[in-house]
mmCIF file of C-alpha atoms and ligand atoms in Angstrom:
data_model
loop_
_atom_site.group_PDB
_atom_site.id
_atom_site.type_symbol
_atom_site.label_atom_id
_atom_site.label_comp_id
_atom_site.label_asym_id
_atom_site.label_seq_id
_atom_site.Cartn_x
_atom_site.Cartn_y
_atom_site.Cartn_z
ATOM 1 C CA UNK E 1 97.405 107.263 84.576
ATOM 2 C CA UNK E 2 100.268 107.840 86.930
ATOM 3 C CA UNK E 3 99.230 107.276 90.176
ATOM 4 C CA UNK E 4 95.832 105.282 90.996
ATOM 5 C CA UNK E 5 93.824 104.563 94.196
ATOM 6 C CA UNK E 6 90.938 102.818 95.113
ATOM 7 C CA UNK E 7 89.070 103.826 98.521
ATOM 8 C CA UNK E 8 86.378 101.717 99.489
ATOM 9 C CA UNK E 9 83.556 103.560 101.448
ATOM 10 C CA UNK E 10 84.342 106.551 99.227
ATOM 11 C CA UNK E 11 80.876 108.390 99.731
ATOM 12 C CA UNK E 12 80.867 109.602 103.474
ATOM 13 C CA UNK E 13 83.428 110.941 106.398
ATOM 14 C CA UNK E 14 87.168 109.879 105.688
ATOM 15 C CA UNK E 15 86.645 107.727 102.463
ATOM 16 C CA UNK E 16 85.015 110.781 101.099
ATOM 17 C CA UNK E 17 87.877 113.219 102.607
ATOM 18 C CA UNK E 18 90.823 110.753 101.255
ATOM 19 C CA UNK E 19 89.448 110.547 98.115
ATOM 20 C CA UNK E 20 89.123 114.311 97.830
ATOM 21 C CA UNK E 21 92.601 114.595 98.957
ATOM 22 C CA UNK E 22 94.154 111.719 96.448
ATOM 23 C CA UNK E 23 93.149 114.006 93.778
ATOM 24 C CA UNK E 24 94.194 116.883 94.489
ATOM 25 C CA UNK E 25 97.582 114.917 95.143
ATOM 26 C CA UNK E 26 97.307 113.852 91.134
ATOM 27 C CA UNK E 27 95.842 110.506 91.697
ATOM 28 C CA UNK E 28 92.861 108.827 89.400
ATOM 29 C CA UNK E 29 90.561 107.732 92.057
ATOM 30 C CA UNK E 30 88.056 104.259 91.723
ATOM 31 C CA UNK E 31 86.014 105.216 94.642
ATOM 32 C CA UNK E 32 83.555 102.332 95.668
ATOM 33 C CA UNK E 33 80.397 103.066 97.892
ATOM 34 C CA UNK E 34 76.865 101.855 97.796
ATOM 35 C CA UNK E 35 75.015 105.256 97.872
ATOM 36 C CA UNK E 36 77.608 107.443 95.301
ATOM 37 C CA UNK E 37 79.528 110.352 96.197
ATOM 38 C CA UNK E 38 79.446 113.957 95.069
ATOM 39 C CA UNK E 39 82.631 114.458 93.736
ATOM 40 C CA UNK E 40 82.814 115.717 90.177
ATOM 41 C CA UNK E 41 86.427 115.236 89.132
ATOM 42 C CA UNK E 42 87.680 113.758 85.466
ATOM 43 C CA UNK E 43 90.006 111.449 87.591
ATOM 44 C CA UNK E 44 87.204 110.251 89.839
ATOM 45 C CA UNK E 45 85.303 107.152 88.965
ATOM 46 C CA UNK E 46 82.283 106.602 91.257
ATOM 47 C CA UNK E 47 82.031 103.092 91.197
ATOM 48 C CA UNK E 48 78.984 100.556 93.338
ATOM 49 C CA UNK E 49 79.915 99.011 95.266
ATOM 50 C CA UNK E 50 78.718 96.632 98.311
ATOM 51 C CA UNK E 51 81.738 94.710 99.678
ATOM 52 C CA UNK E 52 79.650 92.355 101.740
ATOM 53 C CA UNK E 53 78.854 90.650 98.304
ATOM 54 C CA UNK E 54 81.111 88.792 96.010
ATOM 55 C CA UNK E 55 79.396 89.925 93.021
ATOM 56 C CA UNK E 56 79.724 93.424 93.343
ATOM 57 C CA UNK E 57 83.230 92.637 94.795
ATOM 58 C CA UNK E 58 83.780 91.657 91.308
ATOM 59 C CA UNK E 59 81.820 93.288 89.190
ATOM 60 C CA UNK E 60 83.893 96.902 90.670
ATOM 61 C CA UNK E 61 87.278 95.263 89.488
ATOM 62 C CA UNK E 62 85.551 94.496 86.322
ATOM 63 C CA UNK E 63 85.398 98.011 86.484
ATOM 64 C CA UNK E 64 88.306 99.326 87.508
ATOM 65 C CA UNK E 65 89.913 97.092 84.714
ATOM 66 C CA UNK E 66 88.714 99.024 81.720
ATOM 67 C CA UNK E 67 90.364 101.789 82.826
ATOM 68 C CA UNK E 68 93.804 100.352 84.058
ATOM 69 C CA UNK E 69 95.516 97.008 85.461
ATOM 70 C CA UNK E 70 97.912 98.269 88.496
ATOM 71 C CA UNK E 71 96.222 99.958 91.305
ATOM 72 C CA UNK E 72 99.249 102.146 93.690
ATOM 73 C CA UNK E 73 97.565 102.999 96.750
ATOM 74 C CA UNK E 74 94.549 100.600 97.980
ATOM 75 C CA UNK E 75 92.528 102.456 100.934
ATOM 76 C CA UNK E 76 90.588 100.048 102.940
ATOM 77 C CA UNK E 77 88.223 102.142 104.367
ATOM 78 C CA UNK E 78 84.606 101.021 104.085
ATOM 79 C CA UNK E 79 82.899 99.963 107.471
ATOM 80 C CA UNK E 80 79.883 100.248 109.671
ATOM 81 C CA UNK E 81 79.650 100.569 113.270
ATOM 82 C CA UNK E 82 76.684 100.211 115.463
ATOM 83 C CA UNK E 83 76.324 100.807 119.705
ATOM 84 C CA UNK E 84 74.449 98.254 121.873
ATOM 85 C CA UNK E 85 75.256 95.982 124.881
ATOM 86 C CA UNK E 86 75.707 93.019 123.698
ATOM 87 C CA UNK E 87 72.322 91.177 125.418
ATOM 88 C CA UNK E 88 70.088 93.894 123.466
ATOM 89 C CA UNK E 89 72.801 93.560 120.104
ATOM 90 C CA UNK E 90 70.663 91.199 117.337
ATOM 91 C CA UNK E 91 72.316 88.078 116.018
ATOM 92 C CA UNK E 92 71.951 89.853 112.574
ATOM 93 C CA UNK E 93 73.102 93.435 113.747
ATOM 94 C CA UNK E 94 76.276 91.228 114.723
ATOM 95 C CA UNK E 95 76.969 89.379 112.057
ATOM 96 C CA UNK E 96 76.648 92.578 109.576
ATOM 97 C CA UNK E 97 79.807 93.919 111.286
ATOM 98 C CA UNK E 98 81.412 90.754 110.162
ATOM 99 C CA UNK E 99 80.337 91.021 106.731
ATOM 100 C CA UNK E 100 81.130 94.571 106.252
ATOM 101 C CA UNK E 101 84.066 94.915 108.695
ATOM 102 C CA UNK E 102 85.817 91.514 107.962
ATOM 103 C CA UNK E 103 84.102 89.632 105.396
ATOM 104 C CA UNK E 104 84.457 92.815 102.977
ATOM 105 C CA UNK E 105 88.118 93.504 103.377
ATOM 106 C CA UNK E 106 88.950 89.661 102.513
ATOM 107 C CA UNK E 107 86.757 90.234 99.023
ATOM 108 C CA UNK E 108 88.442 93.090 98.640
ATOM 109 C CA UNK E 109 91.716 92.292 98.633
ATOM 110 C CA UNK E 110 90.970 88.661 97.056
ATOM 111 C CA UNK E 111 90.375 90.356 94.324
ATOM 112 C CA UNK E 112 92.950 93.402 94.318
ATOM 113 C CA UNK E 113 95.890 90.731 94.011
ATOM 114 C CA UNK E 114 96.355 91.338 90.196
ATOM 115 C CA UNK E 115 96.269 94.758 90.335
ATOM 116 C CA UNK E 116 99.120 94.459 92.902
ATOM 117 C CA UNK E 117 102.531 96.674 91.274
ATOM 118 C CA UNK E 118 105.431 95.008 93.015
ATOM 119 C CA UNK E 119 107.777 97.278 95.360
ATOM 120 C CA UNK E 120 104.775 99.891 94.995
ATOM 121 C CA UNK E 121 101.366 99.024 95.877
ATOM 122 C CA UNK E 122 100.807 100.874 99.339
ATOM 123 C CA UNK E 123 97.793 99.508 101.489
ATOM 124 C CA UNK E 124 96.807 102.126 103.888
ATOM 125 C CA UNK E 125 93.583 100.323 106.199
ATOM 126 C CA UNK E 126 91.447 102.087 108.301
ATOM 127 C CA UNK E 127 91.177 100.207 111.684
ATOM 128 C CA UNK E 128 90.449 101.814 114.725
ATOM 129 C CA UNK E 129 91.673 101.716 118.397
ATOM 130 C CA UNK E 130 88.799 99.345 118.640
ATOM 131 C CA UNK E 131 91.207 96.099 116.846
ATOM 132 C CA UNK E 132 92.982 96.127 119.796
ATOM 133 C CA UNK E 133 90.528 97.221 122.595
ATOM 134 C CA UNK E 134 87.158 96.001 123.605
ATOM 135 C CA UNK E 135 85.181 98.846 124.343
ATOM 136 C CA UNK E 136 81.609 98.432 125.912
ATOM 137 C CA UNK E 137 78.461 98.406 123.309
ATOM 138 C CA UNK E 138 80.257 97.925 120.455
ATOM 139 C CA UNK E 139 81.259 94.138 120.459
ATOM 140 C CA UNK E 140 80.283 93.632 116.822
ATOM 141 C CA UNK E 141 82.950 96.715 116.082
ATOM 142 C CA UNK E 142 85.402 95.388 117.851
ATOM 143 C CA UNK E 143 85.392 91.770 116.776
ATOM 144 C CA UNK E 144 85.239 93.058 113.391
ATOM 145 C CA UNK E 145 88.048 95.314 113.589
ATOM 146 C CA UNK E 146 90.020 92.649 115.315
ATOM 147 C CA UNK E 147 89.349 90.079 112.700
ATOM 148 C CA UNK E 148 90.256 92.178 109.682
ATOM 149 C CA UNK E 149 93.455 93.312 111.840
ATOM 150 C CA UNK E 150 94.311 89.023 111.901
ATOM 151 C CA UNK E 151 93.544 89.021 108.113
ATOM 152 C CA UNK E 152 95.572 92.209 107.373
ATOM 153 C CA UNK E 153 98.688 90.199 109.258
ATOM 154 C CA UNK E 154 98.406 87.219 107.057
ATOM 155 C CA UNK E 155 98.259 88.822 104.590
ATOM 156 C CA UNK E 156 101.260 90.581 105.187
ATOM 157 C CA UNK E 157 102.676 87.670 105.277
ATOM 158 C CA UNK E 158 101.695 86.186 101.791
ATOM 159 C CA UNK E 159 102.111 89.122 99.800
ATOM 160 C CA UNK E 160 105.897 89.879 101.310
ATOM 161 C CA UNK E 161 107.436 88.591 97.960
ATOM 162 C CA UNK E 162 105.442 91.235 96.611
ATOM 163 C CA UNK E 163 106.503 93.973 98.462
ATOM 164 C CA UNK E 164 103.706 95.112 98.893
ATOM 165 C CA UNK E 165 103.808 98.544 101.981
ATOM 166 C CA UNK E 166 100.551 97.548 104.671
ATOM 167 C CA UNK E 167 99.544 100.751 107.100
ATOM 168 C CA UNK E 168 97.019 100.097 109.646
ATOM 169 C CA UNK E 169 95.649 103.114 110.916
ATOM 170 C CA UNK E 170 94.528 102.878 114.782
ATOM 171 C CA UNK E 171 92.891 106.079 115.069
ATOM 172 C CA UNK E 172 90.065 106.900 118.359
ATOM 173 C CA UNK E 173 86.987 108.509 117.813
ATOM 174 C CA UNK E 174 86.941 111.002 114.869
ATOM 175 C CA UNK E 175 83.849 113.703 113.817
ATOM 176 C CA UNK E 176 82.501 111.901 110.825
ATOM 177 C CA UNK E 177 78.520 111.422 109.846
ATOM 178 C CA UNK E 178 79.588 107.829 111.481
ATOM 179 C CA UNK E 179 78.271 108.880 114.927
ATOM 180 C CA UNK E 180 75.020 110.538 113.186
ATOM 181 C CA UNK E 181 73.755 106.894 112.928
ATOM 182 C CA UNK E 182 74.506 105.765 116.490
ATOM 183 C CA UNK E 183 71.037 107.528 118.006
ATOM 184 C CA UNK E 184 73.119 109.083 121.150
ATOM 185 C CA UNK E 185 74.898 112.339 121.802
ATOM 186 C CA UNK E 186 78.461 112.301 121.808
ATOM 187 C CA UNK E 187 81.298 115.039 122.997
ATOM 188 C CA UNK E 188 81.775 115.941 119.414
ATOM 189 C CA UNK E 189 84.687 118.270 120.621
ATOM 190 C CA UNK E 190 86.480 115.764 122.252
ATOM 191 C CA UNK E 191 87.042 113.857 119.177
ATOM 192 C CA UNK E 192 89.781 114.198 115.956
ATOM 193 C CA UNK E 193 88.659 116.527 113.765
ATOM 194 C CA UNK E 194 88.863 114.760 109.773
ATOM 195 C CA UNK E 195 91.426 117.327 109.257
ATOM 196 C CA UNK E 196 93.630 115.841 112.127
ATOM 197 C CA UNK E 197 92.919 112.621 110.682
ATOM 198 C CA UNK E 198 94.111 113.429 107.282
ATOM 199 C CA UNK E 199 97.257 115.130 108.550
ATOM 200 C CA UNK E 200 98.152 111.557 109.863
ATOM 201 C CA UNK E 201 97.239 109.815 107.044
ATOM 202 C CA UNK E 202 99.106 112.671 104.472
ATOM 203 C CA UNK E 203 102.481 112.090 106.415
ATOM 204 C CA UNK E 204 102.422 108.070 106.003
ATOM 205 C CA UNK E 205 101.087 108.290 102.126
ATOM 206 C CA UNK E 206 103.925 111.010 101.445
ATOM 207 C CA UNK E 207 106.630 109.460 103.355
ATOM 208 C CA UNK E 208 109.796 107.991 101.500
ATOM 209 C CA UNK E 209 108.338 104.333 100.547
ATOM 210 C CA UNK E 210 111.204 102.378 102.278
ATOM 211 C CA UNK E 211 109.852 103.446 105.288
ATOM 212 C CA UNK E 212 107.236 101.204 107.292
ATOM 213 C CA UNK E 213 104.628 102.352 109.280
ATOM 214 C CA UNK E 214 103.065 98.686 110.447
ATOM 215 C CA UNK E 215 100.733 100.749 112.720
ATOM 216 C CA UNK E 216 99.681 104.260 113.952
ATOM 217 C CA UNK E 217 97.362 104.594 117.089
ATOM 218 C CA UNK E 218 96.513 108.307 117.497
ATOM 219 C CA UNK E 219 93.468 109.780 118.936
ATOM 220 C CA UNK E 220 92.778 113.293 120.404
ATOM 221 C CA UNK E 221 94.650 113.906 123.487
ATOM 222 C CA UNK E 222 91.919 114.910 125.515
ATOM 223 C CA UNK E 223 89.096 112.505 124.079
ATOM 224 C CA UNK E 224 87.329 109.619 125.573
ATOM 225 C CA UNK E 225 87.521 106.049 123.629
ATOM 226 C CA UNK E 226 91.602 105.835 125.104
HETATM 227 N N1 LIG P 301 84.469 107.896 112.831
HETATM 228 C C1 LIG P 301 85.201 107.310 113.762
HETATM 229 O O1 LIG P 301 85.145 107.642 114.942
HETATM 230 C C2 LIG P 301 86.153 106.201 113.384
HETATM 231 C C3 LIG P 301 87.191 105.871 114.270
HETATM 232 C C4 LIG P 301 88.065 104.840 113.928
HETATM 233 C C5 LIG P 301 87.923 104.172 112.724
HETATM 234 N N2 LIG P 301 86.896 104.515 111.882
HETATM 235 C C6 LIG P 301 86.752 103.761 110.652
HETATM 236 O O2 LIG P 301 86.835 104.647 109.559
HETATM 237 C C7 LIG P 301 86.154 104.078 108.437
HETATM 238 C C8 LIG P 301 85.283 105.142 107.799
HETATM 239 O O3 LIG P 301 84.290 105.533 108.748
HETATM 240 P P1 LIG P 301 83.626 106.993 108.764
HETATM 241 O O4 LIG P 301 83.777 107.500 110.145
HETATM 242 O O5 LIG P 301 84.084 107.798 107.630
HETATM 243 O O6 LIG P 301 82.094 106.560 108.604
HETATM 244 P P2 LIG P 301 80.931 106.963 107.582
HETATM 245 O O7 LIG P 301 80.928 108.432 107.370
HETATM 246 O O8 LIG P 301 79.712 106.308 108.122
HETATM 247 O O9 LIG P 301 81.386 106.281 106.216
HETATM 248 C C9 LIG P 301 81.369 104.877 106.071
HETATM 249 C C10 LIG P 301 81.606 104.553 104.606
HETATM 250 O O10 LIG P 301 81.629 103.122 104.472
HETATM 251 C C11 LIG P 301 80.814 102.775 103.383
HETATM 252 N N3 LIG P 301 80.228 101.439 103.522
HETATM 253 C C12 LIG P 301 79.566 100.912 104.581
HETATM 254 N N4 LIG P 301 79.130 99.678 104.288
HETATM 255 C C13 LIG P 301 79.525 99.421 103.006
HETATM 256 C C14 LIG P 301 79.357 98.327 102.132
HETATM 257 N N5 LIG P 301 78.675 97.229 102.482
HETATM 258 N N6 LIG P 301 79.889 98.409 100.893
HETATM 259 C C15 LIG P 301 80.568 99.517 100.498
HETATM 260 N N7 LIG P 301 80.755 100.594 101.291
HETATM 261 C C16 LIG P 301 80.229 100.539 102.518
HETATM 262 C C17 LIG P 301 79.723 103.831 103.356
HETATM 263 O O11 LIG P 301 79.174 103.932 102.046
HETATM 264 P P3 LIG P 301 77.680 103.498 101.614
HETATM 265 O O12 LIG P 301 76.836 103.503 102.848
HETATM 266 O O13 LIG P 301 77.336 104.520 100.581
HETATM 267 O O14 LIG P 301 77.860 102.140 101.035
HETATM 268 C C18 LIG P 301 80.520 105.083 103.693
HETATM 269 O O15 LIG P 301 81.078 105.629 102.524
HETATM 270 C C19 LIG P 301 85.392 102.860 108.978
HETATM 271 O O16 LIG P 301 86.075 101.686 108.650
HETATM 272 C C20 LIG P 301 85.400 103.090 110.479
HETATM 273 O O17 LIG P 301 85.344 101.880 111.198
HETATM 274 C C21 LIG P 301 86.029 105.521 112.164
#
């Protein structure tokens, strides 16, 4: 195995898209989802995978480590995103943006530290504008996003010796089945397409590795969420 990936929330919108991508690019792919994907590719391994729970956290490395012990490119993906002002949000509804948004990047890359390949690994996260911006009815989001953005930077930190390459991707609203959950109608139109999503992520994975990209913000140029 040359090249290997992991992307978490491989079975829907861009984790789906990425990992489709990754292998056409050469890569062996451990995608990680709850539901499965449909990819049928030798180099894909569909893996469970709930990263709100330390088992399973585990159990997919477990996984991962039959089949090799240095991971390249991790693609923190996974996430969940629900719309409600935040009188009518439930304490639960809340706190599962932490777990998933937050809580499940920390397992994950807990336990991706031995996998690490110093000078190589490349961690590409999927944030959103939302880490820096509070938009209205989507408080859990946001605090999510803005936690795992403060974990992402200590992390940094800690893993420097390593040198390990961090991306966080800022990117606005994108067309993905994300906003088929949300019970409202949207301006689909006025979104990023995936395509225009994976064009950005494309040029940072392909770029010369001594060059950082700390953060991208990018969103469609006529599209609301700015
Ligand atoms: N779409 C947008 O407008 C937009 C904008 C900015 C950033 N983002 C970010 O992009 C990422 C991908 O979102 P998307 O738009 O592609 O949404 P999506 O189509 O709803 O896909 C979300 C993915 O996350 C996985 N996931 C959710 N909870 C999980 C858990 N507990 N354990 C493992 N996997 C879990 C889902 O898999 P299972 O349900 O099968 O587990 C699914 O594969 C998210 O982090 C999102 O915040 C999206």
């Amino acid at each position: 195995m040359e090249k290997t990936a992991i992307v978490t929330g491989s079975s829907s919108g861009l984790g789906l898209e990425i990992s489709q991508s990754l292998l056409d690019q050469g890569f062996t792919v451990f995608g990680g989802s709850r539901s499965g994907t449909s990819i049928e590719h030798d180099n894909f391994y569909d893996v469970e995978l709930d990263i709100t729970s330390e088992e399973s956290v585990m159990e997919f490395y477990e996984t991962v480590r039959e089949f090799t012990e240095d991971i390249h490119l991790f693609v923190n993906n996974a996430g969940i995103c629900h719309m409600s002002p935040v009188i009518e949000m439930s304490t639960s509804v809340f706190e599962e943006h932490l777990a998933t948004n937050t809580v499940g990047p920390f397992l994950m890359f807990k336990y991706l530290a031995p996998f690490i390949v110093p000078t190589e690994t490349h961690i590409i996260s999927v944030l959103s504008a939302a880490a820096h911006y509070g938009y209205p009815n989507v408080s859990g989001y946001s605090a999510s996003k803005f936690g795992q953005r403060g974990l992402i930077e200590s992390l940094k930190k800690e893993w420097k010796n390593h040198q390990v390459r961090f991306t966080n991707l800022c990117p606005g609203a994108i067309d993905t089945p994300l906003w088929d959950k949300m019970g409202m109608t949207f301006a689909r139109d006025k979104m990023l397409s995936i395509d225009e999503f994976m064009s950005v992520f494309n040029f940072v994975l392909n770029s010369p590795r001594r060059i950082q990209f700390p953060e991208i913000t990018f969103l469609n140029k006529d599209g609301f969420l700015e």
